[in-house]
Short mmCIF file of C-alpha atoms in Angstrom, two decimals:
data_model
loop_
_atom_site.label_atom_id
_atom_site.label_comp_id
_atom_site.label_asym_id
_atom_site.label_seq_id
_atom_site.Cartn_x
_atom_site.Cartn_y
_atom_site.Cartn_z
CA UNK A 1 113.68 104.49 134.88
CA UNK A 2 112.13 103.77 131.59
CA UNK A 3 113.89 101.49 128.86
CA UNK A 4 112.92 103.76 126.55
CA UNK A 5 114.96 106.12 128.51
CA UNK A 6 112.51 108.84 129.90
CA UNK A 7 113.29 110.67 132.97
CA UNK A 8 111.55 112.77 135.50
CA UNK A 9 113.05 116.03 133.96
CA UNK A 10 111.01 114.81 130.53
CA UNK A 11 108.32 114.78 132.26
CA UNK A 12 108.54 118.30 133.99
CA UNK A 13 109.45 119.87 130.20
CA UNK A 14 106.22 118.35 129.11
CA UNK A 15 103.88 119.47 132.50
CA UNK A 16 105.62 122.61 131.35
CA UNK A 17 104.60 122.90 128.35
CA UNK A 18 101.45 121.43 128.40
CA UNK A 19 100.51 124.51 131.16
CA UNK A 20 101.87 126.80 128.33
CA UNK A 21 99.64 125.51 125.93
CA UNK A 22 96.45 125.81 128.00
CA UNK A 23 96.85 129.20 129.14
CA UNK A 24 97.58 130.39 125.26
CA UNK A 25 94.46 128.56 124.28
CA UNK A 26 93.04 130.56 127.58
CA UNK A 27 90.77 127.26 128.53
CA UNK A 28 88.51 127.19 131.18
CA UNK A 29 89.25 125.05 133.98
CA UNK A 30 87.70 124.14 137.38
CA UNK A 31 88.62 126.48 140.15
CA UNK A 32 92.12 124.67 142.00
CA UNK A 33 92.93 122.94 138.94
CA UNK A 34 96.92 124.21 139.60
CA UNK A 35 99.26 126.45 137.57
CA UNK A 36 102.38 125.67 136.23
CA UNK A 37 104.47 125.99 139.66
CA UNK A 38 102.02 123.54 141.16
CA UNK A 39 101.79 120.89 138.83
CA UNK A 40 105.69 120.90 138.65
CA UNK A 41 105.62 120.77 142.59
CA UNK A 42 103.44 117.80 142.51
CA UNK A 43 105.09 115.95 140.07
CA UNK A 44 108.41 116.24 141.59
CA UNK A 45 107.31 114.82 144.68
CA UNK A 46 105.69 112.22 142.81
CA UNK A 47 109.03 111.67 141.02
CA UNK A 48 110.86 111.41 144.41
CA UNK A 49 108.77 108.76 145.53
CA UNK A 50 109.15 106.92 142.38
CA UNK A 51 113.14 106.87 143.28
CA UNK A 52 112.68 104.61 146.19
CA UNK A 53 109.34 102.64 145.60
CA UNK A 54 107.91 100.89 142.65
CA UNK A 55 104.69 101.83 143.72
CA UNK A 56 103.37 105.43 145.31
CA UNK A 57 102.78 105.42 148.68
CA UNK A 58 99.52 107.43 149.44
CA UNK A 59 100.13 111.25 149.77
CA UNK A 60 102.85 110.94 146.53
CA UNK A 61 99.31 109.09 144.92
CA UNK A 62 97.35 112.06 145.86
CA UNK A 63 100.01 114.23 144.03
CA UNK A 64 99.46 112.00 140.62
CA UNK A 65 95.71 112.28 141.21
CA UNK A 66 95.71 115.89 140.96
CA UNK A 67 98.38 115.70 137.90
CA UNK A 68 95.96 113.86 136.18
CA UNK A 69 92.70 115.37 136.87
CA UNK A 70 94.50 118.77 135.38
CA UNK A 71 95.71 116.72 132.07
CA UNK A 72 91.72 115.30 132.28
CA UNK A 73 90.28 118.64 132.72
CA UNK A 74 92.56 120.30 129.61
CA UNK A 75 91.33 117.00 127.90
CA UNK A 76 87.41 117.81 128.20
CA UNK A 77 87.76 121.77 127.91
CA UNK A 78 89.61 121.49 124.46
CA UNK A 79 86.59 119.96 122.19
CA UNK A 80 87.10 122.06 118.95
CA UNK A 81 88.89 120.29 115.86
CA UNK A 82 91.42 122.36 115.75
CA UNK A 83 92.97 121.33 119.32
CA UNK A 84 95.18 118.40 118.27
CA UNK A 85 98.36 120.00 119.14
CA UNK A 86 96.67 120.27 123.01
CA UNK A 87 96.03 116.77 122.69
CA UNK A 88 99.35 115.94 121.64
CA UNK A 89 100.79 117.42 124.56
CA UNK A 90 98.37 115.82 126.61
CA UNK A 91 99.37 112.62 125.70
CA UNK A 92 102.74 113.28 125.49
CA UNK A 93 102.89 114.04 129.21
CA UNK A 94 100.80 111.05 129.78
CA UNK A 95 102.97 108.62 128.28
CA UNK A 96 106.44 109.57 129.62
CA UNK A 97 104.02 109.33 133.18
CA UNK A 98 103.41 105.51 132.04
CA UNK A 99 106.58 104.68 130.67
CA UNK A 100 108.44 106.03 134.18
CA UNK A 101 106.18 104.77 136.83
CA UNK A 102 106.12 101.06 136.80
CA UNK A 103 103.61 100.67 140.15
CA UNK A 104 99.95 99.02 140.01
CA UNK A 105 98.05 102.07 141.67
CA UNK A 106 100.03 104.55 138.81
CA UNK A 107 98.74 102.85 136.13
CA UNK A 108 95.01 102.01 136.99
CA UNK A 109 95.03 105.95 137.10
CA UNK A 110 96.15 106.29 133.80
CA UNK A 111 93.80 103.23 132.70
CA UNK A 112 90.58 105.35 134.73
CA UNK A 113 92.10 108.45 133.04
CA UNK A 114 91.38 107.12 129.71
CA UNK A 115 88.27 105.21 130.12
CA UNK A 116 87.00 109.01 131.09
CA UNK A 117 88.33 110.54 128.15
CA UNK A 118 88.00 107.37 125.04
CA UNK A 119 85.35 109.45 123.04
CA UNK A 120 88.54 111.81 122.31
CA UNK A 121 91.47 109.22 122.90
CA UNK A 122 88.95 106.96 119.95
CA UNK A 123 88.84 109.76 117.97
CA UNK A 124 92.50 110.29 117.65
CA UNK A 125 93.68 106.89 116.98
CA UNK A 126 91.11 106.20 114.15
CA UNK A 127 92.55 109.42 112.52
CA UNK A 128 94.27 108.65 109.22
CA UNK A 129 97.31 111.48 110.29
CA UNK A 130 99.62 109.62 112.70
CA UNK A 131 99.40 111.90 116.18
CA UNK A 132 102.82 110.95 117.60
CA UNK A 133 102.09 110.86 121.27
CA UNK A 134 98.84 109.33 120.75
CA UNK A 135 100.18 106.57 119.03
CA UNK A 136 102.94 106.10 121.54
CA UNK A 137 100.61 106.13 124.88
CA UNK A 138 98.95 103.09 122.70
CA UNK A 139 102.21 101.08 123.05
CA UNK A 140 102.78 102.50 126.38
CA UNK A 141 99.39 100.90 127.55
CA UNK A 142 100.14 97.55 125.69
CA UNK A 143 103.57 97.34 126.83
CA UNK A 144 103.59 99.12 130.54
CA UNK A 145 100.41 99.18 131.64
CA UNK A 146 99.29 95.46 130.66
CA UNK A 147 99.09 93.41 134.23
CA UNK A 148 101.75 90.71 133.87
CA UNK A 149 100.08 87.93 135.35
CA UNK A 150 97.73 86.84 132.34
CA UNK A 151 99.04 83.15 131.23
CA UNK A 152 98.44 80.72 133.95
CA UNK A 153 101.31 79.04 135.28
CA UNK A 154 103.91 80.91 132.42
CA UNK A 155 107.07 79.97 134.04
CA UNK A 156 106.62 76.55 134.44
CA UNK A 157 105.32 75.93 130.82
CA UNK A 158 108.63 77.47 129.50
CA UNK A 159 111.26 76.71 131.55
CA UNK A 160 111.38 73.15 131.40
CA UNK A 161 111.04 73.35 127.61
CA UNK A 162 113.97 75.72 127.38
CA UNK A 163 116.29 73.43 130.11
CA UNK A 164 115.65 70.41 128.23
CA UNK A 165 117.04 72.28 124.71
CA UNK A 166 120.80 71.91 126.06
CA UNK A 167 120.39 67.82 126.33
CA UNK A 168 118.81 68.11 122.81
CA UNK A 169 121.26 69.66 120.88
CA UNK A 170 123.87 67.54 122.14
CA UNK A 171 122.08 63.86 121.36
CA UNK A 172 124.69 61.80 119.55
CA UNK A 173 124.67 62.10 115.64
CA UNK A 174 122.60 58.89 115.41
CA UNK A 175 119.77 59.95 117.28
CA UNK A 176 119.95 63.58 115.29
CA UNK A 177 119.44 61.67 112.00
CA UNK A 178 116.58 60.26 113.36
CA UNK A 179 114.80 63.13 114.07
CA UNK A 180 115.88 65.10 110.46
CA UNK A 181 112.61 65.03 107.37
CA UNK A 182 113.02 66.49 104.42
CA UNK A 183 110.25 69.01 104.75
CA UNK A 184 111.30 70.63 108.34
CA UNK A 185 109.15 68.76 110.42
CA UNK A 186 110.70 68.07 113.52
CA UNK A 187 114.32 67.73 114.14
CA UNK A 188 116.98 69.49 115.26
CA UNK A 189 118.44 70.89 112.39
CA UNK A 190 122.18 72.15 112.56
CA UNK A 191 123.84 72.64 109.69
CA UNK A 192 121.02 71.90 107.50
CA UNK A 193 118.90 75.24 107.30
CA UNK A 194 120.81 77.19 104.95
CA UNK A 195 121.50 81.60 104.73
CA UNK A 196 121.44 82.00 101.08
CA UNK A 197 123.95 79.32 99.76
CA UNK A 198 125.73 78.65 103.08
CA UNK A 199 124.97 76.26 106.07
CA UNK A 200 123.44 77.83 108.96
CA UNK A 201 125.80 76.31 111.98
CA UNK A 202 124.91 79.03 114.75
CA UNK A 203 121.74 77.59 115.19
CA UNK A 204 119.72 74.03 115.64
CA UNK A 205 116.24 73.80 115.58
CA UNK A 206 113.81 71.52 116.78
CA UNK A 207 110.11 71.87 115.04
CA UNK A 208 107.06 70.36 116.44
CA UNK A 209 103.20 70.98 116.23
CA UNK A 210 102.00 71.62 119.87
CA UNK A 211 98.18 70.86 118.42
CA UNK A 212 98.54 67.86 116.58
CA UNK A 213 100.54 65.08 115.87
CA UNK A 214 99.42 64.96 112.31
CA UNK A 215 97.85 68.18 111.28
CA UNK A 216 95.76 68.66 108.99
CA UNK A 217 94.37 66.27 106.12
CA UNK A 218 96.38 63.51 104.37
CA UNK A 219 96.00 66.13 101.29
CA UNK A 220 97.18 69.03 103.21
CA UNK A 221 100.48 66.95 104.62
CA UNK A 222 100.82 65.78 101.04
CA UNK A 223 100.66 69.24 99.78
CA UNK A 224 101.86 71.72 102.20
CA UNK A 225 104.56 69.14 103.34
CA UNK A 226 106.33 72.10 104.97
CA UNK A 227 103.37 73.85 106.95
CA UNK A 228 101.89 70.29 108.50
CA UNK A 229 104.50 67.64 108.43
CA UNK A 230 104.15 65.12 111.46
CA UNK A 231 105.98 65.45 114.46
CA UNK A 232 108.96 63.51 114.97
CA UNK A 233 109.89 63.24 119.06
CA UNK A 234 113.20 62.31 120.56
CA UNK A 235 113.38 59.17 122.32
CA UNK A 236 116.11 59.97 124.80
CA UNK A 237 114.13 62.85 125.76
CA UNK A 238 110.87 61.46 126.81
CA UNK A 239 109.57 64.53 128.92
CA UNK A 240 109.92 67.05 125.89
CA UNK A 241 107.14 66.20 124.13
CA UNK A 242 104.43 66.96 126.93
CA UNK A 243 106.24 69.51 127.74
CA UNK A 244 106.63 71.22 123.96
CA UNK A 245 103.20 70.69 123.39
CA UNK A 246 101.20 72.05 126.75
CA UNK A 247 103.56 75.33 126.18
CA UNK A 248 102.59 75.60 122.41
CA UNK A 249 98.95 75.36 123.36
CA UNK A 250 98.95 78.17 125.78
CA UNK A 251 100.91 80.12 122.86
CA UNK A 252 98.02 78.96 120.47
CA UNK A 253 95.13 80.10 123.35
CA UNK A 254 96.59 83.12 123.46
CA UNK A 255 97.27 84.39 119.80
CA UNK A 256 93.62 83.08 119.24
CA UNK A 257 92.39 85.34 122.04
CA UNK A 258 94.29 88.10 120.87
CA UNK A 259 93.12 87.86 116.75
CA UNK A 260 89.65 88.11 118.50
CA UNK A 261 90.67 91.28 120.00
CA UNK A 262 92.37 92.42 116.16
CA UNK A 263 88.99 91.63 114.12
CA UNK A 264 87.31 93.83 117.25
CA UNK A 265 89.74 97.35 116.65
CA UNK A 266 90.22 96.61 113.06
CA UNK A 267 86.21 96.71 112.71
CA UNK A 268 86.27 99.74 114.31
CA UNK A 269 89.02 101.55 112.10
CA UNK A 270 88.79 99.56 108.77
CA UNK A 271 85.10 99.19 107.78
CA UNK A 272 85.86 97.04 105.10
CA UNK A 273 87.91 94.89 107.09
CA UNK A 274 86.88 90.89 106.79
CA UNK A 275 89.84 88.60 107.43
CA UNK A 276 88.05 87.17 110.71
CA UNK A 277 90.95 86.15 112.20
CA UNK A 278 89.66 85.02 115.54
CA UNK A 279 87.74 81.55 114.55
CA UNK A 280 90.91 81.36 111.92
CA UNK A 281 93.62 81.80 114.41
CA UNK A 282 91.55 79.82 116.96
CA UNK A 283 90.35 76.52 114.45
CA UNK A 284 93.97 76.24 112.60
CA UNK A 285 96.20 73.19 112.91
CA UNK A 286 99.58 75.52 111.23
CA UNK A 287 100.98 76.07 114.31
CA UNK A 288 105.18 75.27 114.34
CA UNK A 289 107.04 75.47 117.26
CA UNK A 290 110.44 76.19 117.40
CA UNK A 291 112.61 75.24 119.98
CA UNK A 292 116.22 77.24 119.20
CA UNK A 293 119.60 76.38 120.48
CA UNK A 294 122.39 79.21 119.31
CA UNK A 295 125.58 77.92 119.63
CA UNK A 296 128.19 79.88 121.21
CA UNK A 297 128.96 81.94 118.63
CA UNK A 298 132.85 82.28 116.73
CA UNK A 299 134.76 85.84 117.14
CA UNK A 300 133.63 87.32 113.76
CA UNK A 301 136.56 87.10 110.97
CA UNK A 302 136.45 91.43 111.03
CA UNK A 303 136.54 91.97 114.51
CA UNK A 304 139.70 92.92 116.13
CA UNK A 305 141.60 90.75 118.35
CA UNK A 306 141.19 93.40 121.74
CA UNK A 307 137.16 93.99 120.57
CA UNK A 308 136.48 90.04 120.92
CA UNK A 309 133.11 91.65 118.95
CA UNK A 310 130.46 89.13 116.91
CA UNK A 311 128.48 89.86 113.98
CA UNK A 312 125.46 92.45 114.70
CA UNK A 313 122.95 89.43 113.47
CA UNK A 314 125.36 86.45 113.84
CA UNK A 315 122.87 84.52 115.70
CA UNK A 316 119.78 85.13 113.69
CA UNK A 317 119.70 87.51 110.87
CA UNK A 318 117.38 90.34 109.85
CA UNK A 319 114.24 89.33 109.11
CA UNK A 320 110.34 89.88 109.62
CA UNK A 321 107.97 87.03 110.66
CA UNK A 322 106.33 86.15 107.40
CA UNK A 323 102.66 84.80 108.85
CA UNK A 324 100.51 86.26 110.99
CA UNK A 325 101.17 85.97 115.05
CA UNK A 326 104.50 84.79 116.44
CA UNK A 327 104.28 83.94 120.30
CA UNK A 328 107.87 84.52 122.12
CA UNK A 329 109.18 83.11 125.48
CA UNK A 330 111.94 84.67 127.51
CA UNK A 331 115.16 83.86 126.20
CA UNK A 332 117.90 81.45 128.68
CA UNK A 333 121.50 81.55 128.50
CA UNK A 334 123.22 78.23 129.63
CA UNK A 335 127.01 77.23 129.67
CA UNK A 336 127.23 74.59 126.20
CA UNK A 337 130.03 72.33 127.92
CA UNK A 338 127.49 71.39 130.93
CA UNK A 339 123.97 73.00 130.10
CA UNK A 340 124.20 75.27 133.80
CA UNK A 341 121.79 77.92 133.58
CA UNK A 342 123.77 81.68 133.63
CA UNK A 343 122.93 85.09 133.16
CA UNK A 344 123.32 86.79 129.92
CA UNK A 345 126.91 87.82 130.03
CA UNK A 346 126.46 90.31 127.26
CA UNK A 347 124.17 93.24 127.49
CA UNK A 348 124.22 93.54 123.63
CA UNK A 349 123.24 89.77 123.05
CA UNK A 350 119.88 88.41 122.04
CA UNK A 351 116.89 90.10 120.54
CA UNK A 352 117.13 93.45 118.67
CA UNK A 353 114.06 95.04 116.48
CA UNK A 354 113.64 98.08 114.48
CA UNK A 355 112.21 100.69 116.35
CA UNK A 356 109.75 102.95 114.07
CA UNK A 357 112.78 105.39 114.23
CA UNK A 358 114.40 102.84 112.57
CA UNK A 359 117.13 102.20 114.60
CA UNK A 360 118.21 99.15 116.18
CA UNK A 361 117.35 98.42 119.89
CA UNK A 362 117.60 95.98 122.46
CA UNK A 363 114.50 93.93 123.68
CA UNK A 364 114.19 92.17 126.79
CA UNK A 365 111.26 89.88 127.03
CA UNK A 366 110.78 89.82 131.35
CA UNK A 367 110.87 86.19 132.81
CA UNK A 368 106.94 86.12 133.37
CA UNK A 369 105.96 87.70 130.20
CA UNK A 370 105.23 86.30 126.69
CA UNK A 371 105.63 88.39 124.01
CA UNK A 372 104.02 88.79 120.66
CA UNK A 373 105.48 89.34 117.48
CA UNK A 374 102.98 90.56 114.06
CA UNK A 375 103.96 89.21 110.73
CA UNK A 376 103.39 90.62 107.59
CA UNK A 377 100.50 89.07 106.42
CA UNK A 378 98.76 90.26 109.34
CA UNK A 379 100.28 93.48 108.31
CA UNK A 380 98.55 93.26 104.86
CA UNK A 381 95.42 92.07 106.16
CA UNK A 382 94.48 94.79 108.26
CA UNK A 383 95.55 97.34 105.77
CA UNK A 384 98.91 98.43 107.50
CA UNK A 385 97.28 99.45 111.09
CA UNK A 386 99.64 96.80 112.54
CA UNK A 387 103.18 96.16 111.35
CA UNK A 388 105.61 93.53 111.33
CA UNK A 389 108.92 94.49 113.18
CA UNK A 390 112.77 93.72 111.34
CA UNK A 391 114.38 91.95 113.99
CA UNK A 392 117.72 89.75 114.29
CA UNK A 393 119.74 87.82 117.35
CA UNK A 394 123.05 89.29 118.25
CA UNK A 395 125.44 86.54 119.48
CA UNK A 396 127.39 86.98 123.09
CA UNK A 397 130.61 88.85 122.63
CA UNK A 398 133.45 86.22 123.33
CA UNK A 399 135.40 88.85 125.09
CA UNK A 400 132.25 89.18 128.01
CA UNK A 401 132.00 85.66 128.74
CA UNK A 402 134.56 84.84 131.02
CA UNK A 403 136.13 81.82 129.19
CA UNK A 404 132.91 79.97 128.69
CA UNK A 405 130.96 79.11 125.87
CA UNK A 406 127.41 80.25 126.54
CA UNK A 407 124.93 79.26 124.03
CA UNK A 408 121.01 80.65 123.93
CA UNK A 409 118.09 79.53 124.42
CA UNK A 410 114.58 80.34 123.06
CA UNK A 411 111.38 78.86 121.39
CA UNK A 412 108.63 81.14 119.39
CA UNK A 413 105.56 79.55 118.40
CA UNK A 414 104.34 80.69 114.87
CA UNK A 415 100.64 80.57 114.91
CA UNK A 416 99.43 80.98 111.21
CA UNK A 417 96.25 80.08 109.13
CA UNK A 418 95.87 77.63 106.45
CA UNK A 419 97.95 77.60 103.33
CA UNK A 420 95.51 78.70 101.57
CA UNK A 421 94.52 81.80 103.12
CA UNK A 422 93.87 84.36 100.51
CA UNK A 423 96.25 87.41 102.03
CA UNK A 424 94.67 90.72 100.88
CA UNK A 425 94.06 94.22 102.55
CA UNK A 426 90.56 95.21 103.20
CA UNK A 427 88.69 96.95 100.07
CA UNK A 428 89.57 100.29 99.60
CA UNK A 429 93.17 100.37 101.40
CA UNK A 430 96.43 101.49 99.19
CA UNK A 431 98.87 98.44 98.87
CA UNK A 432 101.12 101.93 98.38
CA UNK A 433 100.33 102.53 102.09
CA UNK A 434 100.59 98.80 103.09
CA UNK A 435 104.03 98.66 101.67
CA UNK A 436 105.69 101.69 103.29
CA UNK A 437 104.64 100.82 106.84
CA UNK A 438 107.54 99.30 109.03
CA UNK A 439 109.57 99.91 105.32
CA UNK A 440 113.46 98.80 106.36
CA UNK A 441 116.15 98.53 104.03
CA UNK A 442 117.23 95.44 106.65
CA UNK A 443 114.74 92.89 105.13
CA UNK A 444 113.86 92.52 101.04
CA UNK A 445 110.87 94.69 100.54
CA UNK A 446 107.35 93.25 101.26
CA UNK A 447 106.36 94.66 97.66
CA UNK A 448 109.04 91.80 96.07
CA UNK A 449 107.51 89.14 97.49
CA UNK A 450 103.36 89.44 97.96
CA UNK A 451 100.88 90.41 95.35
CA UNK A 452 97.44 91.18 96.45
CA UNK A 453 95.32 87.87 96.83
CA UNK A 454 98.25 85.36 96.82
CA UNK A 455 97.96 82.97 99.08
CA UNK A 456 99.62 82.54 102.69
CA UNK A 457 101.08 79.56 101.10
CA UNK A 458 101.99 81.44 98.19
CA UNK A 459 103.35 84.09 99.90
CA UNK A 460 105.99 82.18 102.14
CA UNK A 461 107.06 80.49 99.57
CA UNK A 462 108.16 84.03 97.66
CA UNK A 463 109.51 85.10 100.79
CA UNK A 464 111.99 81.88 100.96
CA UNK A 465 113.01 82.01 97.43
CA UNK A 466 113.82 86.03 98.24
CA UNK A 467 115.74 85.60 101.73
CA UNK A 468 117.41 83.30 100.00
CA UNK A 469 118.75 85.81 97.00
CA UNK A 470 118.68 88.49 99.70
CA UNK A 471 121.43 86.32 101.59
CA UNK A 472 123.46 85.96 98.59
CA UNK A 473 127.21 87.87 98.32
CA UNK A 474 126.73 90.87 96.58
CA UNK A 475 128.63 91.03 93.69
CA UNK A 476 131.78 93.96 93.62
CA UNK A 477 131.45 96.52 90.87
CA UNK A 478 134.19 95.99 88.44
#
C-alpha cells in the first residue's frame, strides 16, 4: 500500500462515484464501456493481483486497461466548462490508482492515459482555482510514477560519502581546528553553528564546494565570504574529497537539468515569467555541500523517564531552504562508538515536512533515489506555482535503540545562484499570493524577511538574522 495511506476500498468509493457522476451528467460513451458493477469487478481483481505482485500479471493488466479507457472515455465526452467536478473525480480515481500500484506496466498506462488526454489535464493545471485531485495526480506522477533509475551510478556516489562522515566527525580536536574558517567554508563544525543564542551540539557539519576549489572571483570570495569561501579538505581523510565532489556534481547536473524543465512549465503558466533559471542554475559556482553527522541525540529534559522520547526537531529544527534547489541523498544510520552501518531503529526519526494539510509527516527518501527540495526564492520567483516545504530532523528515540548510540547520516547539496540575484516574482503576480503559499506558523514568515527585488544575497542574510530571533526564548507574560 500507499504511504500516503490509500487502499483498494478508496479506490472502489471513487470508481463508484465517478460512475455516479457520469450517468447524472447522462454522457455518451462507447458501446462496452462498463457500468458501475463492472468497473468495480475489474478493479477488484486488479486490486487482488496488486496483493501479491508489484507488477500486474497480464489478464489483471487487461482489467486496468479497461478501467482506464472508461476514466479516458468520461475524460473526452465531458468537454463543456462547466464539467470540473467530472474531472475532479476523474482524477481523483486516477491518482489513488498511481499512488497504490507501484508496478512499471501500471504506470506507463497512466503516463499513455495522460499523454491522450493533456489538452484537458493542461487546461486544469494552468487554472488559477486549485482542482484538488488534479493537483495531487501532479505529485503522484512526480513522486510514483517517475522511473527510479535516472542518476547514473547513484549508490555508489553517496554511499561512500556518507560511510566516510563517521571517521570525520571523530578526527582528534587538532585536526578539527584545522578544518574550522570563520565564514563556514569547510569544516566540521560542532558546537560552533549556533540556534538563536545557543550552541548547536546535535549536529557537525562539513561544507565543501563540489565545483570549485575557489569559486568565484577574488571579489566575490572577498565579498560573499559565506556563499564562496575555499574549500578546506581533511588530511586524514584523503578519499573524501573525490568522493564529496563527483557526488556534488551529479547533484549540480541534476538541479541544472531540472531549472531547465522549471523555466519550460513556468513559461507556460506565468507569461511574464523571466528568471531563466536553467543557464543560472547550470553556469553558478554557489553550490555548498553539506555533509551532516547528528549525534546521538540526549533524552529530552520533558520527556518522561518510561517514554525515553526526543524533541520533535531535536536533530534539525523547522525550517525552509532559503535558495533555490536543495539536492537530498538517502539518509544512513551508523552505531557512533564504531561507525557500523544499522537500520533506522526509530520509525519516527529523520526527515519530517509539512504536508499542504499542514501536518507533520514522515519522509523516506528510497536508497536509489535523490530527492529535491524547493526553496523560497524559487518560490518567489515563479510567482508561488512551486513552494518551499517546512521541514525538521527528529532524533532516534533512546528508548528504540537497544543500548546503542546511533547517530545519522546525510548530505544535501544547496545549488543556488549568485549573490546577487535580484529575487522577484514575475510582473503582474500578488506578493499577497506569494506569501500565503506553503504559509506555516513553524518557520518566521517569508513576508519578514524578503522584499521584492532584494537580492539572493540580501535575502539570506534577513533570513539568518530572523532564525536567529525566531530561535530566541520567548519571553513569559508577567
Amino acid at each position: 500500500m500507499a504511504d500516503c495511506g490509500y487502499t483498494a476500498i478508496d479506490v472502489s468509493e471513487a470508481l463508484l462515484r465517478l460512475a455516479s457522476v457520469s450517468a447524472g451528467r447522462a454522457l455518451t460513451l462507447p458501446d462496452g464501456a462498463g457500468s458501475a458493477e463492472d468497473l468495480q469487478a475489474r478493479w477488484q481483481a486488479v486490486a487482488a493481483a496488486a496483493s501479491t505482485s508489484e507488477d500486474l500479471d497480464p489478464a489483471s493488466l487487461e482489467q486496468l486497461k479497461a478501467i482506464f479507457n472508461y476514466i479516458e472515455a468520461v475524460i473526452i465526452s465531458c468537454g463543456a466548462p462547466d464539467s470540473f467536478d467530472v474531472y475532479e473525480v476523474c482524477f481523483e480515481t486516477l491518482t489513488k490508482i498511481g499512488f497504490i500500484l507501484r508496478g512499471m506496466s501500471a504506470k506507463e498506462l497512466i503516463l499513455r492515459l495522460l499523454e491522450d488526454v493533456h489538452e484537458v489535464y493542461d487546461v486544469l493545471l494552468s487554472c488559477v482555482e486549485t482542482y484538488e485531485w488534479v493537483r495531487a495526480l501532479a505529485s503522484c506522477i512526480a513522486q510514483k510514477l517517475t522511473p527510479r533509475a535516472c542518476v547514473p551510478r547513484w549508490e555508489e556516489l553517496y554511499l561512500p560519502v556518507l560511510r566516510l562522515s563517521h571517521t570525520l566527525a571523530h578526527l582528534p580536536a587538532a585536526s578539527l581546528k584545522e578544518l574550522e574558517h570563520e565564514a563556514m567554508a569547510s569544516r566540521l563544525s560542532h558546537g560552533k553553528e549556533k540556534l538563536g543564542d545557543k550552541p548547536d551540539f546535535a549536529k557537525g557539519s562539513f561544507y565543501f564546494n563540489p565545483l570549485s576549489d575557489a569559486p568565484g572571483s577574488e571579489e566575490d570570495r572577498e565579498k560573499f565570504p559565506w556563499a564562496m569561501p575555499k574549500n578546506i579538505w581533511p588530511k586524514e581523510i584523503a578519499e573524501l574529497e573525490p568522493h564529496c565532489k563527483a557526488l556534488g556534481k551529479a547533484m549540480h547536473e541534476v538541479c541544472a537539468g531540472l531549472a531547465v524543465q522549471v523555466d519550460k512549465i513556468m513559461g507556460d503558466r506565468v507569461k511574464t515569467y523571466d528568471a531563466d533559471l536553467g543557464p543560472t542554475v547550470s553556469e553558478t559556482q554557489k553550490c555548498k555541500g553539506r555533509l551532516l553527522y547528528y549525534f546521538p541525540p540526549a533524552k529530552a529534559p520533558d520527556a518522561g523517564e518510561a517514554a525515553g522520547a526526543v524533541s520533535e526537531d531535536g536533530w534539525i529544527g523547522w525550517h525552509n531552504d532559503s535558495g533555490f534547489l536543495t539536492a537530498l541523498t538517502p539518509d544512513m544510520y551508523v552505531d557512533d562508538d564504531t561507525g557500523a552501518v544499522v537500520p533506522n531503529p526509530d520509525p519516527d526519526a529523520g526527515l519530517w515536512v509539512v504536508s499542504r494539510d499542514g501536518n507533520a509527516v514522515p519522509v523516506k527518501i528510497p536508497s536509489d533515489c535523490m530527492a529535491i527540495q524547493v526553496g523560497e526564492c524559487l518560490q518567489v520567483v515563479t510567482g508561488g506555482e512551486l513552494v518551499a516545504t517546512p521541514h525538521c530532523v527528529r532524533g532516534c528515540r533512546p528508548s528504540h535503540t537497544g543500548g546503542r548510540r546511533v547517530a545519522r547520516v546525510s548530505c544535501p547539496c544547496f545549488i543556488d545562484t549568485h549573490p546577487s540575484f535580484p529575487v522577484r516574482m514575475p510582473e503582474g503576480c500578488s506578493r499577497e499570493e506569494v506569501l500565503a503559499r506553503g504559509f506555516s506558523a513553524k518557520v518566521p514568515p517569508l513576508g519578514e524577511r524578503w522584499t521584492e527585488g532584494a537580492t539572493f544575497g540580501d535575502f539570506l542574510g534577513a533570513t539568518f538574522r530572523r532564525y536567529y530571533e525566531w530561535s530566541l526564548p520567548k519571553p513569559v507574560p508577567a
